[in-house]
Amino acid sequence: MLRVVYLSRSHLPPDKTAAAAELGSILEASRRNNAQAGVTGALLFTGELFAQVLEGPFAAAEAAFNRIQRDPRHSDIVVLHRGTPGAAAFDGWSMASAAAPPGIAVHPALSPPAGSGGEAAGDAIIALLRALLLRTPKGAGSRLPDGEATAAEELVRP
Ligand SMILES: Cc1cc2nc3c(=O)[nH]c(=O)nc-3n(C[C@H](O)[C@H](O)[C@H](O)COP(=O)(O)O)c2cc1C
């Protein structure tokens, strides 16, 4: 299994409604493609940046990340960690979407010091995304469809 954890600068429109619509279409394509390819992960959009964890069979995760890197809806991709974990951190989530609370932009996991990448930086993002998923309200359009919700509940149980 391959895991890639990265940060990138969003190019979604500044208008919140327009950005939410575009994020919705990113998630829709992600869930469709990832479910088919056996890729799982989680995505956070803060309004300014994206943090994403992608994991799955090596070739599938690599192919997804190659597509994502070419997407003009973001830039300045910084890969914090790329490795082969023992187990998926977001098993059962084709692409979980974490709701961004106010002030999240200053969370230290989202601005790791230059050159501080590596597994710890990746793990800090994973911990943040998991914590945010715990707080993400159901029915806000940010959780997975029903079929995958059961696995999600398992994952976020404290
Ligand atoms: C921040 C970000 C995250 C994305 N994550 C995924 C993803 O996990 N899986 C995926 O297939 N596409 C993802 N995309 C979309 C891809 O860049 C691309 O638009 C999409 O895979 C094309 O799929 P389609 O040809 O089926 O429409 C992401 C895009 C952005 C900007």
Coordinates of N, CA, C and O and ligand atoms in Angstrom, one line a residue:
M1 N 0.8 -1.2 0.0 CA 0.0 0.0 0.0 C 0.9 1.3 0.0 O 1.9 1.3 0.6
L2 N 0.4 2.2 -0.8 CA 1.1 3.5 -0.8 C 0.3 4.6 -0.1 O -0.9 4.6 -0.3
R3 N 0.9 5.4 0.6 CA 0.2 6.6 1.2 C 1.0 7.8 0.8 O 2.2 7.9 0.9
V4 N 0.2 8.8 0.4 CA 0.7 10.2 0.1 C 0.0 11.2 0.9 O -1.3 11.2 1.0
V5 N 0.7 12.0 1.7 CA 0.1 13.1 2.4 C 0.7 14.4 1.9 O 1.9 14.6 1.8
Y6 N -0.2 15.3 1.5 CA 0.3 16.6 0.9 C -0.6 17.8 1.3 O -1.7 17.6 1.8
L7 N 0.0 18.9 1.2 CA -0.7 20.2 1.3 C -0.6 20.9 0.0 O 0.4 20.7 -0.8
S8 N -1.6 21.7 -0.4 CA -1.5 22.5 -1.6 C -2.3 23.8 -1.4 O -3.1 23.9 -0.5
R9 N -2.0 24.7 -2.3 CA -2.7 26.0 -2.3 C -3.9 26.0 -3.1 O -3.8 25.6 -4.3
S10 N -5.1 26.3 -2.6 CA -6.3 26.3 -3.3 C -6.4 27.4 -4.4 O -6.0 28.5 -4.1
H11 N -7.0 27.0 -5.5 CA -7.3 28.0 -6.5 C -8.8 28.0 -6.7 O -9.3 28.5 -7.8
L12 N -9.6 27.5 -5.8 CA -11.0 27.6 -5.9 C -11.4 29.1 -5.8 O -10.7 29.9 -5.2
P13 N -12.6 29.4 -6.3 CA -13.0 30.8 -6.3 C -13.1 31.4 -4.9 O -13.5 30.6 -4.0
P14 N -12.9 32.6 -4.6 CA -13.0 33.2 -3.3 C -14.4 33.2 -2.8 O -14.6 33.1 -1.6
D15 N -15.4 33.3 -3.7 CA -16.8 33.2 -3.3 C -17.1 31.9 -2.6 O -16.8 30.8 -3.2
K16 N -17.6 31.9 -1.4 CA -17.8 30.7 -0.6 C -18.7 29.7 -1.3 O -18.5 28.5 -1.2
T17 N -19.8 30.2 -1.8 CA -20.8 29.3 -2.5 C -20.2 28.6 -3.7 O -20.3 27.4 -3.9
A18 N -19.5 29.4 -4.5 CA -18.8 28.9 -5.7 C -17.7 27.9 -5.3 O -17.6 26.8 -5.9
A19 N -17.0 28.2 -4.2 CA -16.0 27.2 -3.8 C -16.6 25.9 -3.3 O -16.1 24.8 -3.6
A20 N -17.7 26.1 -2.5 CA -18.3 24.8 -2.0 C -18.8 24.0 -3.2 O -18.7 22.7 -3.1
A21 N -19.3 24.6 -4.2 CA -19.8 23.8 -5.4 C -18.7 23.1 -6.0 O -18.8 21.9 -6.4
E22 N -17.6 23.8 -6.2 CA -16.4 23.2 -6.8 C -15.8 22.0 -6.0 O -15.5 21.0 -6.5
L23 N -15.8 22.3 -4.6 CA -15.4 21.2 -3.7 C -16.3 20.0 -3.8 O -15.8 18.9 -3.8
G24 N -17.6 20.3 -3.9 CA -18.5 19.2 -4.1 C -18.2 18.4 -5.4 O -18.3 17.1 -5.3
S25 N -17.8 19.0 -6.4 CA -17.6 18.3 -7.7 C -16.2 17.5 -7.6 O -16.1 16.4 -8.1
I26 N -15.3 18.1 -6.8 CA -14.0 17.4 -6.6 C -14.3 16.1 -5.8 O -13.8 15.0 -6.1
L27 N -15.1 16.2 -4.8 CA -15.4 15.1 -3.9 C -16.2 14.0 -4.7 O -16.0 12.8 -4.5
E28 N -17.1 14.5 -5.5 CA -17.9 13.5 -6.3 C -17.0 12.7 -7.2 O -17.1 11.4 -7.3
A29 N -16.1 13.4 -7.9 CA -15.2 12.6 -8.8 C -14.2 11.7 -8.0 O -14.0 10.6 -8.4
S30 N -13.8 12.3 -6.9 CA -12.9 11.5 -6.1 C -13.5 10.2 -5.6 O -12.9 9.1 -5.7
R31 N -14.7 10.3 -5.1 CA -15.4 9.1 -4.6 C -15.7 8.1 -5.6 O -15.5 6.9 -5.4
R32 N -16.1 8.6 -6.8 CA -16.4 7.7 -7.9 C -15.1 7.0 -8.3 O -15.1 5.7 -8.4
N33 N -14.0 7.7 -8.6 CA -12.8 7.1 -9.1 C -12.1 6.3 -8.0 O -11.6 5.2 -8.3
N34 N -12.1 6.8 -6.8 CA -11.4 6.1 -5.7 C -12.1 4.8 -5.3 O -11.4 3.7 -5.1
A35 N -13.4 4.8 -5.3 CA -14.1 3.6 -4.9 C -13.8 2.5 -6.0 O -13.6 1.3 -5.6
Q36 N -13.7 2.9 -7.2 CA -13.4 1.9 -8.3 C -12.0 1.4 -8.2 O -11.7 0.2 -8.5
A37 N -11.1 2.2 -7.8 CA -9.7 1.9 -7.8 C -9.2 1.3 -6.4 O -8.0 0.9 -6.3
G38 N -10.1 1.3 -5.4 CA -9.6 0.8 -4.1 C -8.8 1.8 -3.3 O -8.1 1.5 -2.4
V39 N -8.9 3.1 -3.7 CA -8.2 4.2 -3.1 C -9.1 4.8 -2.0 O -10.3 4.9 -2.1
T40 N -8.5 5.1 -0.8 CA -9.2 5.7 0.3 C -8.4 7.0 0.7 O -7.3 7.2 0.3
G41 N -9.1 7.7 1.6 CA -8.4 8.9 2.1 C -9.3 9.9 2.7 O -10.5 9.7 2.9
A42 N -8.7 11.1 2.9 CA -9.5 12.2 3.5 C -9.0 13.5 2.9 O -7.8 13.6 2.6
L43 N -9.9 14.5 2.8 CA -9.5 15.8 2.3 C -10.1 16.9 3.2 O -11.2 16.9 3.7
L44 N -9.2 17.9 3.4 CA -9.6 19.1 4.2 C -9.4 20.3 3.3 O -8.3 20.4 2.7
F45 N -10.4 21.2 3.2 CA -10.3 22.4 2.5 C -10.5 23.5 3.5 O -11.5 23.6 4.1
T46 N -9.5 24.4 3.7 CA -9.6 25.4 4.7 C -10.1 26.7 4.2 O -10.3 27.7 4.9
G47 N -10.2 26.8 2.9 CA -10.5 28.1 2.2 C -9.3 28.6 1.5 O -9.4 29.3 0.5
E48 N -8.1 28.2 2.1 CA -6.9 28.7 1.4 C -6.1 27.5 1.0 O -5.3 27.6 0.0
L49 N -6.1 26.4 1.7 CA -5.3 25.3 1.3 C -6.1 24.0 1.4 O -7.1 23.9 2.1
F50 N -5.5 23.0 0.7 CA -6.0 21.6 0.8 C -5.0 20.8 1.6 O -3.8 21.0 1.5
A51 N -5.5 19.9 2.4 CA -4.6 18.8 3.0 C -5.3 17.5 2.6 O -6.5 17.4 2.8
Q52 N -4.5 16.6 2.1 CA -5.1 15.4 1.6 C -4.3 14.2 2.0 O -3.0 14.3 1.9
V53 N -4.9 13.1 2.4 CA -4.3 11.8 2.6 C -4.9 10.9 1.5 O -6.1 10.8 1.4
L54 N -4.0 10.3 0.8 CA -4.4 9.3 -0.3 C -3.8 8.0 0.0 O -2.5 8.0 0.3
E55 N -4.5 6.9 0.0 CA -3.8 5.6 0.2 C -4.5 4.5 -0.6 O -5.7 4.6 -0.9
G56 N -3.8 3.5 -0.9 CA -4.4 2.5 -1.7 C -3.3 1.6 -2.3 O -2.1 1.8 -2.1
P57 N -3.7 0.7 -3.2 CA -2.7 -0.1 -3.9 C -1.8 0.8 -4.6 O -2.2 1.8 -5.2
F58 N -0.5 0.4 -4.7 CA 0.5 1.3 -5.2 C 0.2 2.0 -6.5 O 0.2 3.3 -6.6
A59 N -0.1 1.2 -7.5 CA -0.4 1.8 -8.8 C -1.6 2.7 -8.8 O -1.6 3.7 -9.5
A60 N -2.6 2.3 -8.1 CA -3.9 3.1 -8.1 C -3.7 4.4 -7.4 O -4.2 5.4 -7.9
A61 N -3.0 4.4 -6.2 CA -2.8 5.6 -5.5 C -1.9 6.5 -6.3 O -2.1 7.8 -6.3
E62 N -0.9 5.9 -6.9 CA 0.0 6.7 -7.7 C -0.7 7.4 -8.9 O -0.5 8.6 -9.2
A63 N -1.6 6.6 -9.6 CA -2.3 7.2 -10.7 C -3.2 8.3 -10.3 O -3.3 9.3 -10.9
A64 N -3.9 8.1 -9.1 CA -4.8 9.2 -8.6 C -4.0 10.4 -8.3 O -4.3 11.5 -8.7
F65 N -2.8 10.2 -7.6 CA -2.0 11.4 -7.3 C -1.5 12.1 -8.5 O -1.4 13.3 -8.5
N66 N -1.1 11.3 -9.5 CA -0.7 12.0 -10.8 C -1.7 12.9 -11.4 O -1.5 14.0 -11.8
R67 N -3.0 12.4 -11.4 CA -4.1 13.2 -11.9 C -4.3 14.4 -11.0 O -4.4 15.5 -11.6
I68 N -4.2 14.2 -9.7 CA -4.5 15.4 -8.8 C -3.4 16.4 -9.0 O -3.7 17.6 -9.0
Q69 N -2.2 16.0 -9.2 CA -1.1 17.0 -9.4 C -1.2 17.9 -10.6 O -0.7 19.0 -10.6
R70 N -1.9 17.4 -11.6 CA -2.1 18.1 -12.8 C -3.4 19.0 -12.7 O -3.7 19.7 -13.7
D71 N -4.1 19.0 -11.6 CA -5.4 19.7 -11.6 C -5.1 21.2 -11.3 O -4.5 21.5 -10.3
P72 N -5.6 22.0 -12.2 CA -5.4 23.5 -12.0 C -6.2 24.1 -10.8 O -6.0 25.3 -10.6
R73 N -7.0 23.3 -10.2 CA -7.7 23.9 -9.0 C -6.9 24.0 -7.8 O -7.3 24.5 -6.7
H74 N -5.6 23.7 -7.9 CA -4.7 23.9 -6.8 C -3.3 23.9 -7.4 O -3.0 23.6 -8.5
S75 N -2.3 24.4 -6.5 CA -0.9 24.4 -7.0 C 0.0 24.4 -5.7 O -0.5 24.2 -4.6
D76 N 1.3 24.5 -5.9 CA 2.2 24.5 -4.8 C 2.1 23.3 -3.9 O 2.1 23.4 -2.7
I77 N 2.0 22.1 -4.6 CA 1.8 20.9 -3.8 C 3.1 20.6 -3.0 O 4.2 20.5 -3.6
V78 N 3.0 20.4 -1.7 CA 4.1 19.9 -0.9 C 3.8 18.6 -0.3 O 2.8 18.4 0.5
V79 N 4.5 17.6 -0.8 CA 4.3 16.2 -0.3 C 5.0 16.1 1.1 O 6.2 16.3 1.2
L80 N 4.2 16.0 2.1 CA 4.8 15.9 3.5 C 5.3 14.5 3.8 O 6.3 14.3 4.4
H81 N 4.6 13.5 3.3 CA 5.0 12.1 3.5 C 4.5 11.2 2.4 O 3.4 11.4 1.9
R82 N 5.4 10.3 2.0 CA 5.1 9.3 1.0 C 5.7 8.0 1.6 O 6.9 8.0 1.8
G83 N 4.8 7.0 1.8 CA 5.4 5.8 2.4 C 4.4 4.7 2.3 O 3.4 4.7 1.6
T84 N 4.8 3.6 2.9 CA 4.0 2.4 2.8 C 3.6 1.9 4.2 O 4.3 1.2 4.9
P85 N 2.4 2.5 4.7 CA 1.9 2.2 6.0 C 1.5 0.7 6.1 O 1.1 0.1 5.1
G86 N 1.4 0.2 7.3 CA 0.9 -1.1 7.5 C -0.6 -1.2 7.3 O -1.1 -2.2 6.8
A87 N -1.3 -0.2 7.6 CA -2.8 -0.2 7.4 C -3.3 1.2 7.0 O -2.6 2.2 7.3
A88 N -4.4 1.2 6.3 CA -5.0 2.5 5.8 C -5.5 3.2 7.0 O -6.2 2.6 7.9
A89 N -5.3 4.5 7.0 CA -5.8 5.4 8.1 C -7.3 5.7 7.9 O -8.0 6.1 8.9
F90 N -7.8 5.6 6.7 CA -9.1 6.0 6.4 C -9.9 4.9 5.6 O -10.6 5.1 4.7
D91 N -9.6 3.7 6.1 CA -10.2 2.5 5.5 C -11.7 2.7 5.5 O -12.3 3.1 6.4
G92 N -12.3 2.4 4.3 CA -13.7 2.5 4.2 C -14.2 3.9 3.7 O -15.4 4.0 3.3
W93 N -13.3 4.8 3.6 CA -13.7 6.1 3.1 C -13.1 6.3 1.7 O -11.9 6.5 1.5
S94 N -14.0 6.4 0.7 CA -13.5 6.6 -0.6 C -12.8 8.0 -0.7 O -11.8 8.2 -1.4
M95 N -13.4 9.0 0.0 CA -12.7 10.2 0.2 C -13.5 11.0 1.3 O -14.5 11.6 1.0
A96 N -13.1 10.9 2.5 CA -13.8 11.6 3.6 C -13.5 13.1 3.4 O -12.4 13.5 3.1
S97 N -14.5 13.9 3.8 CA -14.4 15.3 3.7 C -14.5 15.9 5.1 O -15.6 15.8 5.7
A98 N -13.5 16.5 5.6 CA -13.5 17.1 7.0 C -14.0 18.5 6.9 O -13.5 19.3 6.1
A99 N -15.0 18.9 7.7 CA -15.4 20.3 7.8 C -14.4 21.1 8.5 O -13.8 20.7 9.5
A100 N -14.1 22.3 7.9 CA -13.0 23.1 8.5 C -13.6 24.1 9.5 O -14.4 25.0 9.1
P101 N -13.3 24.0 10.8 CA -13.8 25.0 11.8 C -13.0 26.3 11.6 O -11.9 26.3 11.1
P102 N -13.6 27.4 12.1 CA -12.9 28.7 12.1 C -11.6 28.6 12.7 O -11.4 27.9 13.8
G103 N -10.6 29.2 12.2 CA -9.3 29.3 12.8 C -8.4 28.1 12.5 O -7.2 28.0 12.9
I104 N -8.9 27.1 11.7 CA -8.1 25.9 11.4 C -6.9 26.3 10.7 O -5.9 25.5 10.8
A105 N -6.9 27.4 9.9 CA -5.7 27.7 9.1 C -4.4 27.8 9.9 O -3.3 27.6 9.3
V106 N -4.5 28.2 11.2 CA -3.3 28.4 11.9 C -2.9 27.1 12.7 O -1.9 27.1 13.5
H107 N -3.6 26.0 12.4 CA -3.2 24.7 13.1 C -1.8 24.3 12.7 O -1.4 24.4 11.5
P108 N -0.9 24.0 13.6 CA 0.5 23.7 13.3 C 0.7 22.6 12.3 O 1.7 22.7 11.5
A109 N -0.2 21.7 12.2 CA 0.0 20.6 11.3 C -0.1 21.1 9.8 O 0.4 20.4 8.9
L110 N -0.8 22.2 9.7 CA -1.0 22.7 8.3 C 0.1 23.7 7.9 O 0.2 24.1 6.7
S111 N 1.0 24.0 8.8 CA 2.2 24.8 8.4 C 3.5 24.3 9.0 O 4.1 24.9 9.9
P112 N 3.8 23.0 8.6 CA 5.0 22.4 9.2 C 6.2 23.2 8.7 O 6.2 23.7 7.6
P113 N 7.2 23.4 9.6 CA 8.4 24.1 9.2 C 9.1 23.5 8.0 O 9.0 22.3 7.8
A114 N 9.7 24.3 7.2 CA 10.3 23.9 5.9 C 11.3 22.7 6.3 O 12.0 22.8 7.3
G115 N 11.3 21.7 5.5 CA 12.2 20.6 5.7 C 11.8 19.6 6.8 O 12.6 18.7 7.1
S116 N 10.6 19.8 7.4 CA 10.3 19.0 8.5 C 9.4 17.8 8.1 O 8.7 17.2 8.9
G117 N 9.3 17.6 6.8 CA 8.4 16.5 6.3 C 8.6 15.2 7.0 O 9.2 15.1 8.1
G118 N 8.2 14.1 6.4 CA 8.5 12.8 6.9 C 7.2 12.3 7.6 O 6.2 12.9 7.6
E119 N 7.4 11.1 8.2 CA 6.3 10.4 8.7 C 5.5 11.2 9.8 O 4.3 11.2 9.9
A120 N 6.3 11.9 10.7 CA 5.6 12.7 11.7 C 4.7 13.8 11.2 O 3.6 14.0 11.7
A121 N 5.2 14.4 10.2 CA 4.4 15.5 9.6 C 3.1 14.9 8.9 O 2.0 15.5 9.0
G122 N 3.3 13.7 8.3 CA 2.1 13.0 7.7 C 1.1 12.6 8.8 O -0.1 12.7 8.7
D123 N 1.7 12.0 9.9 CA 0.9 11.6 11.0 C 0.1 12.7 11.6 O -1.0 12.5 12.1
A124 N 0.7 13.9 11.7 CA 0.1 15.1 12.3 C -1.2 15.4 11.5 O -2.2 15.8 12.0
I125 N -1.0 15.4 10.1 CA -2.2 15.7 9.3 C -3.3 14.6 9.4 O -4.5 14.9 9.5
I126 N -2.9 13.4 9.5 CA -3.8 12.3 9.7 C -4.6 12.5 11.0 O -5.8 12.4 11.1
A127 N -3.9 12.8 12.1 CA -4.5 13.0 13.4 C -5.5 14.2 13.3 O -6.6 14.1 13.9
L128 N -5.1 15.2 12.6 CA -6.0 16.4 12.5 C -7.2 16.0 11.7 O -8.3 16.4 12.1
L129 N -7.1 15.4 10.6 CA -8.2 15.0 9.8 C -9.2 14.1 10.5 O -10.4 14.2 10.5
R130 N -8.6 13.1 11.3 CA -9.5 12.2 12.0 C -10.2 13.0 13.1 O -11.4 12.8 13.3
A131 N -9.6 13.9 13.8 CA -10.2 14.7 14.8 C -11.3 15.6 14.2 O -12.4 15.7 14.8
L132 N -11.1 16.1 13.1 CA -12.1 17.0 12.4 C -13.3 16.1 12.0 O -14.4 16.6 12.0
L133 N -13.0 14.9 11.5 CA -14.1 14.1 11.1 C -15.0 13.7 12.2 O -16.2 13.5 12.0
L134 N -14.5 13.6 13.4 CA -15.3 13.4 14.6 C -16.3 14.5 14.8 O -17.4 14.3 15.3
R135 N -15.9 15.7 14.4 CA -16.8 16.9 14.6 C -17.7 17.2 13.4 O -18.5 18.1 13.5
T136 N -17.4 16.5 12.3 CA -18.1 16.9 11.1 C -19.6 16.4 11.2 O -19.8 15.2 11.4
P137 N -20.6 17.3 11.1 CA -21.9 16.9 11.3 C -22.4 16.0 10.2 O -22.1 16.2 9.1
K138 N -23.2 15.0 10.6 CA -23.8 14.1 9.6 C -24.9 15.0 8.9 O -25.4 15.9 9.4
G139 N -25.1 14.6 7.6 CA -26.1 15.3 6.9 C -25.7 16.7 6.4 O -26.4 17.4 5.8
A140 N -24.4 17.0 6.6 CA -23.9 18.3 6.1 C -23.4 18.2 4.8 O -22.8 19.1 4.2
G141 N -23.5 17.0 4.2 CA -23.0 16.7 2.9 C -21.5 16.5 2.9 O -20.8 16.3 1.9
S142 N -21.0 16.4 4.1 CA -19.5 16.2 4.2 C -19.1 14.8 4.6 O -18.0 14.5 4.5
R143 N -20.1 14.0 5.0 CA -19.8 12.6 5.2 C -20.1 11.8 4.0 O -20.6 12.2 3.0
L144 N -19.6 10.6 4.1 CA -19.8 9.6 3.0 C -21.3 9.2 2.9 O -22.0 9.3 3.9
P145 N -21.7 8.8 1.7 CA -23.0 8.2 1.6 C -23.2 7.0 2.6 O -22.3 6.5 3.0
D146 N -24.5 6.7 2.8 CA -24.8 5.7 3.8 C -24.0 4.4 3.8 O -23.6 4.0 4.8
G147 N -23.8 3.9 2.6 CA -23.1 2.7 2.5 C -21.8 2.7 3.2 O -21.4 1.6 3.7
E148 N -21.1 3.8 3.2 CA -19.8 3.8 3.7 C -19.8 4.4 5.1 O -18.8 4.5 5.8
A149 N -20.9 4.9 5.6 CA -21.0 5.6 6.9 C -20.7 4.6 8.0 O -20.1 5.1 9.0
T150 N -21.0 3.4 7.9 CA -20.8 2.4 9.0 C -19.3 2.3 9.3 O -18.9 2.5 10.4
A151 N -18.5 2.2 8.2 CA -17.1 2.1 8.4 C -16.6 3.4 9.0 O -15.7 3.4 9.8
A152 N -17.2 4.5 8.6 CA -16.8 5.8 9.1 C -17.0 5.9 10.6 O -16.2 6.4 11.4
E153 N -18.2 5.5 11.0 CA -18.5 5.5 12.5 C -17.5 4.7 13.3 O -17.0 5.1 14.3
E154 N -17.1 3.5 12.7 CA -16.1 2.7 13.4 C -14.8 3.5 13.6 O -14.2 3.5 14.6
L155 N -14.5 4.2 12.5 CA -13.2 4.8 12.5 C -13.1 5.9 13.5 O -12.1 6.1 14.2
V156 N -14.2 6.7 13.6 CA -14.1 7.9 14.4 C -14.5 7.7 15.9 O -14.5 8.6 16.7
R157 N -14.9 6.4 16.2 CA -15.3 6.2 17.6 C -14.1 6.4 18.5 O -13.0 5.9 18.2
P158 N -14.3 7.3 19.5 CA -13.2 7.6 20.4 C -12.6 6.4 21.1 O -13.3 5.5 21.4
Ligands
LIG1 C1 -7.5 18.9 -3.9 C2 -7.9 17.9 -4.9 C3 -8.1 16.6 -4.5 C4 -8.5 15.6 -5.4 N1 -8.6 14.3 -5.0 C5 -9.0 13.4 -5.9 C6 -9.0 12.0 -5.5 O1 -8.8 11.6 -4.4 N2 -9.4 11.1 -6.5 C7 -9.6 11.5 -7.7 O2 -9.9 10.6 -8.6 N3 -9.6 12.7 -8.1 C8 -9.3 13.7 -7.2 N4 -9.2 15.0 -7.6 C9 -9.7 15.4 -9.0 C10 -8.7 15.1 -10.0 O3 -7.7 16.1 -10.1 C11 -9.4 15.0 -11.4 O4 -10.1 16.1 -11.6 C12 -10.3 13.8 -11.4 O5 -9.7 12.6 -11.0 C13 -10.8 13.6 -12.9 O6 -11.8 12.5 -12.8 P1 -12.8 12.3 -14.0 O7 -12.0 12.2 -15.2 O8 -13.4 11.0 -13.6 O9 -13.8 13.4 -13.9 C14 -8.8 16.0 -6.7 C15 -8.6 17.3 -7.1 C16 -8.2 18.3 -6.2 C17 -8.1 19.7 -6.6

